[in-house]
Coordinates of C-alpha atoms and ligand atoms in Angstrom, one line a residue:
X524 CA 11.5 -22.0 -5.1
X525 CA 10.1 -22.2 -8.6
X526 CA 8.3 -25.5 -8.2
X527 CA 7.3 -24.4 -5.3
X528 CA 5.6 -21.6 -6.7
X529 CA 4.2 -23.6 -9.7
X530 CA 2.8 -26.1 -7.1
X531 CA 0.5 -23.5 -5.3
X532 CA -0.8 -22.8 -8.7
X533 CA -1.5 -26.2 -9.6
X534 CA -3.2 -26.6 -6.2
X535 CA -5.7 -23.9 -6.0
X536 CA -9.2 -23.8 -4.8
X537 CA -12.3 -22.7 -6.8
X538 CA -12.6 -19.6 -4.8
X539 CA -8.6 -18.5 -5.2
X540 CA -9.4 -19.0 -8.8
X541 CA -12.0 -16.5 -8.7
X542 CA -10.1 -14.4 -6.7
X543 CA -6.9 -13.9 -9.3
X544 CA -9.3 -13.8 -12.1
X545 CA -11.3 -10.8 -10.5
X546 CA -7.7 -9.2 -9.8
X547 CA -6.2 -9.8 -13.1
X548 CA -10.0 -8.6 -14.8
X549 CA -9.6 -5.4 -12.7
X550 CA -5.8 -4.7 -13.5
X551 CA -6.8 -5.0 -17.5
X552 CA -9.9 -3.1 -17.2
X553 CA -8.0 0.0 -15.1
X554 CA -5.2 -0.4 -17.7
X555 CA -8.1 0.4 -20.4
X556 CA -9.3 3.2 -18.5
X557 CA -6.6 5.1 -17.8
X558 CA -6.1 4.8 -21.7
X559 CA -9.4 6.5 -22.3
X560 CA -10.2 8.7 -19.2
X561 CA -6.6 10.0 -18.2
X562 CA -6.6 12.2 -15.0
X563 CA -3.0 13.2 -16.3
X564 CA -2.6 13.0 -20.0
X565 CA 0.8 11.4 -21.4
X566 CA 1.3 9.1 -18.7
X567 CA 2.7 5.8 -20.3
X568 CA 1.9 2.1 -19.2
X569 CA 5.5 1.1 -19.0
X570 CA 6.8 4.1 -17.0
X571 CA 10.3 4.3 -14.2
X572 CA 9.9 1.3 -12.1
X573 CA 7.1 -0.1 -14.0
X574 CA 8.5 -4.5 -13.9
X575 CA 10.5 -3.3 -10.3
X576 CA 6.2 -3.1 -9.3
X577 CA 5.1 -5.7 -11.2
X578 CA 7.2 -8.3 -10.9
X579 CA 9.3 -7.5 -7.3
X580 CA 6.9 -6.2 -5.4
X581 CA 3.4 -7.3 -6.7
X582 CA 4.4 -11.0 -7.7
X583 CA 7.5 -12.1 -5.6
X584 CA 7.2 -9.9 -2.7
X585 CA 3.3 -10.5 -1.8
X586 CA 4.0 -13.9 -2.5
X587 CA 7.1 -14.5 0.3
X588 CA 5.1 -12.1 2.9
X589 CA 1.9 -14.4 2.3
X590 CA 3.6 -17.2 3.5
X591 CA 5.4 -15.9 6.0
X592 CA 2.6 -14.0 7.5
X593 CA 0.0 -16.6 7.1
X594 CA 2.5 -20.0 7.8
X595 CA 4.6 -18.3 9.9
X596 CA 3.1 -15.7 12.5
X597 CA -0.8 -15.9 12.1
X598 CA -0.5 -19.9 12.1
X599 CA 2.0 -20.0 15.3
X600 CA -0.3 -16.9 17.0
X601 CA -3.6 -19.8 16.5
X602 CA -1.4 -22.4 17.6
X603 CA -0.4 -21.5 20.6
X604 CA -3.9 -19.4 21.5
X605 CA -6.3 -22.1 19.7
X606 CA -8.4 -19.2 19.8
X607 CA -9.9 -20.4 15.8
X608 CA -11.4 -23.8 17.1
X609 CA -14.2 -21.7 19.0
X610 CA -15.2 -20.9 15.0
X611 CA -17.0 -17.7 16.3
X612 CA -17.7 -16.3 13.3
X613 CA -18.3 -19.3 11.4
X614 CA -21.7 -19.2 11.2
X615 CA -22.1 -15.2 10.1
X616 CA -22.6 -14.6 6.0
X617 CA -19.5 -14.4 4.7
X618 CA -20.9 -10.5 2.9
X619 CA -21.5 -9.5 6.5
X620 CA -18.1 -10.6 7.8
X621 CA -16.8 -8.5 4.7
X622 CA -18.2 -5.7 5.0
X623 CA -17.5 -6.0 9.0
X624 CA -13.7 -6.8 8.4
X625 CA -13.6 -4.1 5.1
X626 CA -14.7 -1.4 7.7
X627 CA -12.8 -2.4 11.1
X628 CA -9.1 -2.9 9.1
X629 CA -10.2 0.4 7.5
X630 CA -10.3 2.5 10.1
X631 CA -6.9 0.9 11.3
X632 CA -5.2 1.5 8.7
X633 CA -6.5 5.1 8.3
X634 CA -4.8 6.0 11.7
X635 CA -1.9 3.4 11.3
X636 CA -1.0 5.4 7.8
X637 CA -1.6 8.8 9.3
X638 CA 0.6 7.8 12.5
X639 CA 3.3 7.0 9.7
X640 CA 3.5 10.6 8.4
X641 CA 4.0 12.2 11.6
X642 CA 6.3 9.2 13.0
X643 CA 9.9 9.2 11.6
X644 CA 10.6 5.5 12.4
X645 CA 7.6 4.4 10.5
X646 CA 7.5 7.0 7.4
X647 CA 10.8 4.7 6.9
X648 CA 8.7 2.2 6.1
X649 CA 5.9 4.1 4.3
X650 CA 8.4 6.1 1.9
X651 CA 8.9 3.5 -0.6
X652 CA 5.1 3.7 -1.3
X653 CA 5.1 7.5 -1.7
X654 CA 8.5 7.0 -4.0
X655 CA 6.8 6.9 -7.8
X656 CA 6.9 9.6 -9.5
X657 CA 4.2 8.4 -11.8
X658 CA 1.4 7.0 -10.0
X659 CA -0.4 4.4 -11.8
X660 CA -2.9 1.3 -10.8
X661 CA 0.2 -0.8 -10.5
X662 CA 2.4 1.9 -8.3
X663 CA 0.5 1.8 -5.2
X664 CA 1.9 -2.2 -5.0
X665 CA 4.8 -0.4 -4.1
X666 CA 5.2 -0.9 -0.2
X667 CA 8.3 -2.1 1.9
X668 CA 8.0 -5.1 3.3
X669 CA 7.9 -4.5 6.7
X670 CA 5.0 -1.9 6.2
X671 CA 2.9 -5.1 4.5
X672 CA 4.0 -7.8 7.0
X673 CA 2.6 -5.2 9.7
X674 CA -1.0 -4.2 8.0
X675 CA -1.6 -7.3 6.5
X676 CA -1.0 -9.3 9.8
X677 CA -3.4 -6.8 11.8
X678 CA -5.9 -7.5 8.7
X679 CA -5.7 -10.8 8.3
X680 CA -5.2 -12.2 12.0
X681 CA -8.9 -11.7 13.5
X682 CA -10.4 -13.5 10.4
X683 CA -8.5 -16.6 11.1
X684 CA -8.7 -16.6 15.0
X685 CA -12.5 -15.7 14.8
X686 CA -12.4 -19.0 12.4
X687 CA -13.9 -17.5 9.6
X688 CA -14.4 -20.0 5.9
X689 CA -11.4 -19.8 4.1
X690 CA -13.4 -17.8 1.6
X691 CA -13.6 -14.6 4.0
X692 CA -9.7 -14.4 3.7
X693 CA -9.6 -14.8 -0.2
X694 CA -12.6 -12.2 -0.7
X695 CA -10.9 -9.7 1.6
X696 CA -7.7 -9.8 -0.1
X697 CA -9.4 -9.1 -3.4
X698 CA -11.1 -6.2 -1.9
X699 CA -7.9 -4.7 -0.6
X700 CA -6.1 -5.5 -3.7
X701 CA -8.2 -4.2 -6.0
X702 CA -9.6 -1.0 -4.2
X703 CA -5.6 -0.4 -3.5
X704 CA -5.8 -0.8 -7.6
X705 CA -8.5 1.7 -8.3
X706 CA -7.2 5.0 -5.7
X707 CA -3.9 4.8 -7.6
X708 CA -5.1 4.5 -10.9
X709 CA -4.9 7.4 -13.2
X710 CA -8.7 7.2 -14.4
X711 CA -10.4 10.7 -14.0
X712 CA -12.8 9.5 -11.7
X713 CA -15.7 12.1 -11.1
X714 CA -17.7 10.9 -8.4
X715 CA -19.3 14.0 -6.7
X716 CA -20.7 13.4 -3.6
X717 CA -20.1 9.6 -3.3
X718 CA -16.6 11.3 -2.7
X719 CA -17.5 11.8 1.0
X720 CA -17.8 7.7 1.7
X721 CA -15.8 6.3 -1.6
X722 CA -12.1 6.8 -1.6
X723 CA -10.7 7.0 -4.8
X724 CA -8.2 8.4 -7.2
X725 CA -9.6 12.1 -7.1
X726 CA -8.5 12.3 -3.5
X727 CA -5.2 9.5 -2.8
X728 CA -3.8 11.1 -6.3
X729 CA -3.5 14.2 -4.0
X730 CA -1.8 12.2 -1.3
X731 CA 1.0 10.9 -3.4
X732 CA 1.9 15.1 -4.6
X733 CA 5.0 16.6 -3.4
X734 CA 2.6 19.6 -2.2
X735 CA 0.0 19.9 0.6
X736 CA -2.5 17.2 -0.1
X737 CA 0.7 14.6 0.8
X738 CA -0.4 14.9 4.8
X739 CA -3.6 14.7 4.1
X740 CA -6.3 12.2 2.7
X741 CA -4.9 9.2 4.6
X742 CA -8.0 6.6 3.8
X743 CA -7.7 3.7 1.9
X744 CA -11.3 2.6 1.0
X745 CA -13.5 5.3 2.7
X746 CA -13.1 8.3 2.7
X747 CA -15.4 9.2 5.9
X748 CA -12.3 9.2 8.3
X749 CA -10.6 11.9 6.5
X750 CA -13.8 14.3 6.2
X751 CA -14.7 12.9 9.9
X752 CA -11.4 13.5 11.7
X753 CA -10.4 16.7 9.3
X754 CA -7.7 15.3 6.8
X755 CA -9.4 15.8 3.7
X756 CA -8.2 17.5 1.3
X757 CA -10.2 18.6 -2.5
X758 CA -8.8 21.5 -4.1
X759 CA -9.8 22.4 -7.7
X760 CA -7.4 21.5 -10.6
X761 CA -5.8 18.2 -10.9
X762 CA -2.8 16.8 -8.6
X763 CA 0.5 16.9 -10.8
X764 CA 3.8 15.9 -9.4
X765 CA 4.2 13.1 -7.5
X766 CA 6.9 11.5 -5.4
X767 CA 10.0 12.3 -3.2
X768 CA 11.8 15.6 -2.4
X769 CA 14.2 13.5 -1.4
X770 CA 16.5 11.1 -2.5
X771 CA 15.1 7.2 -3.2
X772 CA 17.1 4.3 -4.9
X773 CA 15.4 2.7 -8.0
X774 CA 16.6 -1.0 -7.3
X775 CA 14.0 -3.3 -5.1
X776 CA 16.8 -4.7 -2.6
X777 CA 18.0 -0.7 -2.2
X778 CA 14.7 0.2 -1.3
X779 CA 14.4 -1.9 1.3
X780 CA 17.7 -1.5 2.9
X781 CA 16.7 2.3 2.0
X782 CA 14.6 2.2 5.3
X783 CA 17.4 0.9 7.8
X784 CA 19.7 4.2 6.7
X785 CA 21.6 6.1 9.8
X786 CA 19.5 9.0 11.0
X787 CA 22.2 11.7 11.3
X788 CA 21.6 14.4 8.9
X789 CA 25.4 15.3 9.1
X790 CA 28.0 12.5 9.7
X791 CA 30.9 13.7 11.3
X792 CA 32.6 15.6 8.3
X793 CA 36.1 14.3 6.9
X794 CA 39.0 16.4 7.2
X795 CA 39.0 16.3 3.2
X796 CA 35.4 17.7 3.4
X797 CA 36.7 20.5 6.0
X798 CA 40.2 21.4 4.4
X799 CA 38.0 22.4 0.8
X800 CA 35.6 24.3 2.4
X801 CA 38.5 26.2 4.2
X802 CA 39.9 26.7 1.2
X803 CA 37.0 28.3 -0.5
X804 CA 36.3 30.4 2.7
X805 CA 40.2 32.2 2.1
X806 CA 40.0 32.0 -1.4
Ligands
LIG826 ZN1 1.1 8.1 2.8
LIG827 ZN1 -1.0 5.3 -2.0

């Protein structure tokens, strides 16, 4: 597995080159700002779950899904469709069939994510994400499986089958990873009116609170969809405490078993369970 892994390093194109050097640029420079422009002061770099992110589900995880989602289901959906060989979007600029993917995933995922909250099977996968109780530039990599191998399949799929360069796919990931970087980050990002087209950390802070603004503000990169279909949500003051109510393991493999937990509320009490609370009813 390790060679493996070293091999796709030692094998990389110019433009995947670029790509991790913009994401690793961005990580360092949000890890300075949230040093100097704190949205919530005392917040510390290495915080509760800090190398479960980083090295689980940022490194390993992203790395096993990419393969599987690119070698395994996008490749055997071309294969069998060939629909890639008609190249139609190979001739488009590759900043036009950014912006066009940026915007169509975008509104997917706005209505995929706000389908999660209301949905009790797929909150099961969304609850990991919503799990830190510090959120950081690095927390939001927290995401089960499942949940990636779902969005990233409906947002990488048309780009291969509509047989865009290679390129495309690299540039869009950097756009997803490192906008996915900035809404989390604990910068206190002031950006007025831009607000209304620009997601960032002023509103998905709010969406990661225990309180009100966790059904609400469901975009990703713009935030037009949630003043548009009337999910926003901008109060004064700053968002505070994040996380569960409930109960979520801290280990990586117990998160995502976490998600495939028996739905009864009450299983069928013990007669140990029922005997004590008799006793304490005659007592
Ligand atoms: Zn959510
Ligand atoms: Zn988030």
């Amino acid at each position: 597995m390790l060679k493996t892994f070293l091999n796709y390093f030692a094998n990389l194109h110019n433009y995947e080159i670029t790509s991790y050097s913009i994401i690793i640029g961005a990580a360092i420079l949000f890890v300075i700002l949230e040093r100097i422009f704190p949205y919530n002061e005392g917040q510390k770099i290495i915080r509760e779950g800090f190398f479960n992110d980083l090295a689980l589900y940022s490194i390993a995880q992203n790395y096993i899904l990419g393969i599987i989602i690119f070698s395994g289901i996008i490749s055997y959906i071309d294969n069998t469709t060939g629909i890639s060989r008609l190249k139609l979007f190979a001739n488009v600029p590759i900043w036009i069939q950014l912006i066009f993917f940026t915007v169509t995933h975008d509104i997917y995922i706005y209505w995929m994510h706000r389908w999660q909250h209301s949905n009790k099977y797929l909150w099961r996968i969304h609850e990991a994400h919503h799990s830190p109780k510090k959120v950081d530039w690095l927390s939001g990599s927290r995401s089960h499986a499942f949940e990636i191998l779902i969005n990233q399949t409906v947002e990488f799929l048309p780009i291969v089958l509509l047989g865009s360069p290679r390129e495309v796919i690299a540039y869009k990931g950097v756009i997803s990873a490192v906008w996915g970087m900035y809404i989390h980050s604990n910068i206190n990002v002031k950006s007025g009116k831009l607000q209304l087209i620009i997601n960032g950390p002023e509103m998905h802070r709010w969406h990661h609170t225990t309180g009100k603004g966790r059904n609400r503000n469901f975009a990703t990169k713009l935030a037009i969809w949630d003043w548009l279909f009337n999910s926003a949500y901008l109060p004064e003051g700053k968002a505070e405490v994040y996380g569960l109510k409930t109960f979520f393991p801290s280990n990586f493999i117990q998160q995502f078993l976490f998600a495939f937990r028996s739905y009864k509320k009450n299983p069928s009490p013990s007669p140990f369970k029922h005997s004590m609370e008799k006793n304490s009813l005659t007592r």
